[in-house]
PDB file of C-alpha atoms in Angstrom:
ATOM      1  CA  MET A  18      40.448 -46.747 -52.673  1.00 54.00           C
ATOM      2  CA  PRO A  19      40.945 -43.121 -53.733  1.00 57.00           C
ATOM      3  CA  ASP A  20      43.709 -42.558 -56.277  1.00 59.00           C
ATOM      4  CA  GLY A  21      44.450 -38.815 -56.210  1.00 61.00           C
ATOM      5  CA  ALA A  22      46.653 -36.578 -54.056  1.00 72.00           C
ATOM      6  CA  ALA A  23      46.075 -37.227 -50.359  1.00 81.00           C
ATOM      7  CA  ALA A  24      47.491 -34.088 -48.699  1.00 83.00           C
ATOM      8  CA  GLY A  25      45.274 -33.265 -45.724  1.00 91.00           C
ATOM      9  CA  CYS A  26      43.276 -36.523 -45.712  1.00 95.00           C
ATOM     10  CA  GLY A  27      44.648 -37.564 -42.317  1.00 94.00           C
ATOM     11  CA  ARG A  28      43.741 -34.176 -40.810  1.00 94.00           C
ATOM     12  CA  LEU A  29      40.294 -34.389 -42.389  1.00 96.00           C
ATOM     13  CA  HIS A  30      39.743 -37.909 -41.038  1.00 95.00           C
ATOM     14  CA  ASP A  31      40.556 -36.715 -37.503  1.00 95.00           C
ATOM     15  CA  ALA A  32      38.130 -33.771 -37.847  1.00 96.00           C
ATOM     16  CA  LEU A  33      35.153 -35.680 -39.303  1.00 97.00           C
ATOM     17  CA  PRO A  34      31.887 -35.588 -37.339  1.00 97.00           C
ATOM     18  CA  ARG A  35      30.530 -38.660 -35.538  1.00 96.00           C
ATOM     19  CA  SER A  36      27.174 -38.144 -37.194  1.00 96.00           C
ATOM     20  CA  LEU A  37      26.228 -36.730 -40.560  1.00 95.00           C
ATOM     21  CA  ASP A  38      22.714 -35.498 -41.255  1.00 93.00           C
ATOM     22  CA  GLY A  39      21.387 -37.772 -38.479  1.00 94.00           C
ATOM     23  CA  ARG A  40      23.386 -40.817 -39.645  1.00 96.00           C
ATOM     24  CA  ASP A  41      25.904 -42.458 -37.309  1.00 97.00           C
ATOM     25  CA  ARG A  42      29.479 -43.124 -38.416  1.00 96.00           C
ATOM     26  CA  ALA A  43      30.036 -46.610 -39.847  1.00 94.00           C
ATOM     27  CA  GLY A  44      33.212 -48.566 -40.509  1.00 90.00           C
ATOM     28  CA  THR A  45      34.787 -48.886 -43.956  1.00 93.00           C
ATOM     29  CA  ARG A  46      36.659 -51.776 -45.549  1.00 91.00           C
ATOM     30  CA  PRO A  47      39.539 -51.629 -45.677  1.00 90.00           C
ATOM     31  CA  PRO A  48      39.874 -49.126 -42.825  1.00 89.00           C
ATOM     32  CA  SER A  49      41.598 -45.993 -44.117  1.00 93.00           C
ATOM     33  CA  THR A  50      42.105 -42.328 -43.272  1.00 92.00           C
ATOM     34  CA  ARG A  51      40.983 -41.632 -46.860  1.00 95.00           C
ATOM     35  CA  THR A  52      37.467 -43.070 -46.529  1.00 96.00           C
ATOM     36  CA  ALA A  53      34.503 -42.677 -44.176  1.00 97.00           C
ATOM     37  CA  ALA A  54      30.831 -43.621 -44.136  1.00 97.00           C
ATOM     38  CA  TRP A  55      27.704 -42.735 -42.211  1.00 98.00           C
ATOM     39  CA  GLY A  56      24.398 -44.630 -42.002  1.00 96.00           C
ATOM     40  CA  ASP A  57      22.787 -47.423 -43.996  1.00 95.00           C
ATOM     41  CA  PRO A  58      22.540 -46.958 -46.884  1.00 95.00           C
ATOM     42  CA  PRO A  59      25.701 -44.962 -46.332  1.00 96.00           C
ATOM     43  CA  VAL A  60      26.799 -41.505 -47.256  1.00 97.00           C
ATOM     44  CA  VAL A  61      30.363 -42.282 -48.388  1.00 97.00           C
ATOM     45  CA  LEU A  62      33.335 -39.925 -48.276  1.00 97.00           C
ATOM     46  CA  ARG A  63      36.534 -40.509 -50.265  1.00 97.00           C
ATOM     47  CA  CYS A  64      39.501 -38.175 -49.782  1.00 97.00           C
ATOM     48  CA  GLY A  65      42.246 -37.874 -52.379  1.00 95.00           C
ATOM     49  CA  VAL A  66      40.182 -38.729 -55.448  1.00 95.00           C
ATOM     50  CA  SER A  67      41.088 -37.664 -58.977  1.00 94.00           C
ATOM     51  CA  ARG A  68      39.783 -34.428 -60.442  1.00 93.00           C
ATOM     52  CA  PRO A  69      36.328 -35.042 -61.988  1.00 92.00           C
ATOM     53  CA  ALA A  70      36.541 -35.311 -65.781  1.00 89.00           C
ATOM     54  CA  GLY A  71      33.818 -32.699 -66.357  1.00 91.00           C
ATOM     55  CA  LEU A  72      35.227 -30.065 -63.998  1.00 94.00           C
ATOM     56  CA  ILE A  73      36.378 -26.958 -65.892  1.00 93.00           C
ATOM     57  CA  ALA A  74      36.897 -23.324 -64.891  1.00 90.00           C
ATOM     58  CA  THR A  75      33.334 -22.397 -65.887  1.00 92.00           C
ATOM     59  CA  SER A  76      31.601 -25.388 -64.273  1.00 93.00           C
ATOM     60  CA  GLN A  77      28.593 -24.654 -62.114  1.00 93.00           C
ATOM     61  CA  VAL A  78      29.246 -25.362 -58.436  1.00 95.00           C
ATOM     62  CA  VAL A  79      27.172 -25.193 -55.285  1.00 95.00           C
ATOM     63  CA  GLU A  80      28.546 -23.506 -52.157  1.00 96.00           C
ATOM     64  CA  VAL A  81      27.615 -25.003 -48.800  1.00 96.00           C
ATOM     65  CA  ASP A  82      28.877 -23.172 -45.705  1.00 96.00           C
ATOM     66  CA  GLY A  83      32.017 -21.867 -47.405  1.00 95.00           C
ATOM     67  CA  VAL A  84      32.897 -25.050 -49.311  1.00 97.00           C
ATOM     68  CA  GLU A  85      32.323 -25.292 -53.064  1.00 97.00           C
ATOM     69  CA  TRP A  86      31.152 -28.609 -54.530  1.00 97.00           C
ATOM     70  CA  PHE A  87      30.873 -29.852 -58.122  1.00 97.00           C
ATOM     71  CA  LEU A  88      27.916 -32.185 -58.703  1.00 95.00           C
ATOM     72  CA  THR A  89      28.972 -34.963 -61.088  1.00 91.00           C
ATOM     73  CA  GLU A  90      25.716 -36.907 -61.124  1.00 84.00           C
ATOM     74  CA  PRO A  91      22.636 -34.674 -61.008  1.00 82.00           C
ATOM     75  CA  THR A  92      20.402 -37.726 -60.438  1.00 84.00           C
ATOM     76  CA  PRO A  93      20.670 -40.229 -57.568  1.00 88.00           C
ATOM     77  CA  PRO A  94      23.112 -41.224 -56.275  1.00 93.00           C
ATOM     78  CA  TYR A  95      24.465 -37.703 -55.976  1.00 96.00           C
ATOM     79  CA  VAL A  96      28.251 -37.371 -56.255  1.00 96.00           C
ATOM     80  CA  PHE A  97      29.743 -34.118 -54.948  1.00 97.00           C
ATOM     81  CA  THR A  98      33.461 -33.250 -55.260  1.00 97.00           C
ATOM     82  CA  THR A  99      35.162 -30.307 -53.556  1.00 96.00           C
ATOM     83  CA  VAL A 100      36.414 -27.466 -55.716  1.00 94.00           C
ATOM     84  CA  GLY A 101      39.217 -25.015 -54.932  1.00 92.00           C
ATOM     85  CA  ARG A 102      41.037 -27.214 -52.423  1.00 93.00           C
ATOM     86  CA  GLY A 103      44.508 -28.757 -52.757  1.00 89.00           C
ATOM     87  CA  THR A 104      42.984 -32.231 -52.447  1.00 94.00           C
ATOM     88  CA  TYR A 105      39.780 -33.447 -54.067  1.00 95.00           C
ATOM     89  CA  LEU A 106      37.196 -34.888 -51.684  1.00 96.00           C
ATOM     90  CA  GLN A 107      34.176 -36.819 -52.952  1.00 97.00           C
ATOM     91  CA  VAL A 108      30.900 -37.399 -51.122  1.00 97.00           C
ATOM     92  CA  ARG A 109      28.362 -39.869 -52.515  1.00 97.00           C
ATOM     93  CA  VAL A 110      24.805 -39.423 -51.234  1.00 96.00           C
ATOM     94  CA  PRO A 111      22.583 -42.522 -51.691  1.00 95.00           C
ATOM     95  CA  ARG A 112      19.592 -42.863 -54.008  1.00 93.00           C
ATOM     96  CA  SER A 113      17.173 -42.930 -51.064  1.00 93.00           C
ATOM     97  CA  VAL A 114      17.860 -39.260 -50.228  1.00 93.00           C
ATOM     98  CA  PRO A 115      15.457 -36.843 -51.966  1.00 92.00           C
ATOM     99  CA  ARG A 116      17.121 -34.279 -54.253  1.00 90.00           C
ATOM    100  CA  SER A 117      15.902 -31.453 -51.996  1.00 91.00           C
ATOM    101  CA  GLU A 118      17.967 -32.964 -49.141  1.00 94.00           C
ATOM    102  CA  ALA A 119      21.049 -34.131 -51.068  1.00 94.00           C
ATOM    103  CA  THR A 120      23.278 -31.293 -49.832  1.00 95.00           C
ATOM    104  CA  ALA A 121      22.346 -31.758 -46.146  1.00 96.00           C
ATOM    105  CA  PRO A 122      25.354 -34.036 -45.403  1.00 97.00           C
ATOM    106  CA  LEU A 123      27.654 -31.358 -46.873  1.00 97.00           C
ATOM    107  CA  VAL A 124      26.550 -28.911 -44.168  1.00 97.00           C
ATOM    108  CA  ASP A 125      27.839 -31.232 -41.426  1.00 97.00           C
ATOM    109  CA  LEU A 126      31.150 -31.727 -43.299  1.00 98.00           C
ATOM    110  CA  ALA A 127      31.863 -28.044 -43.969  1.00 97.00           C
ATOM    111  CA  THR A 128      33.825 -27.221 -40.807  1.00 97.00           C
ATOM    112  CA  ALA A 129      36.092 -30.279 -41.144  1.00 97.00           C
ATOM    113  CA  VAL A 130      36.728 -29.577 -44.833  1.00 97.00           C
ATOM    114  CA  ARG A 131      37.517 -25.881 -44.276  1.00 96.00           C
ATOM    115  CA  THR A 132      39.892 -26.772 -41.427  1.00 94.00           C
ATOM    116  CA  ALA A 133      41.736 -29.747 -42.971  1.00 95.00           C
ATOM    117  CA  LEU A 134      41.742 -28.873 -46.676  1.00 94.00           C
ATOM    118  CA  PRO A 135      42.576 -25.173 -47.081  1.00 90.00           C
ATOM    119  CA  ARG A 136      41.518 -23.270 -50.192  1.00 90.00           C
ATOM    120  CA  ARG A 137      43.871 -23.087 -53.157  1.00 83.00           C
ATOM    121  CA  PRO A 138      44.593 -19.649 -54.565  1.00 70.00           C
ATOM    122  CA  GLN A 139      43.093 -20.546 -57.963  1.00 59.00           C
ATOM    123  CA  SER A 140      39.982 -22.502 -58.776  1.00 46.00           C
ATOM    124  CA  PRO A 141      38.689 -25.073 -59.770  1.00 48.00           C
TER     125      PRO A 141
END
């Protein structure tokens, strides 16, 4: 279960897509508005996680459709955490996804993230 601030997680949960990069939504245990999964092996979302230990003001981030992400694990599985939002959101992409396609699920999440988790004035 995520352990960080959860502001906006309920709104995000309601805005999440039914499919993510061609993967259908799957259930999570325990059911929660702070977690979601798609496919098997799943892409897993956790809302309200703690700030990544390595995230500093000069960290390199990747921007996908207006949402900035910090990549914690540059080798599979890929772990992306939002940057510049009031709540940290983590997306874990499974080992089976090639590196060249690891950000594809983030494209499908962008609209929900921008809507439910507004940008903070300062970053990261």
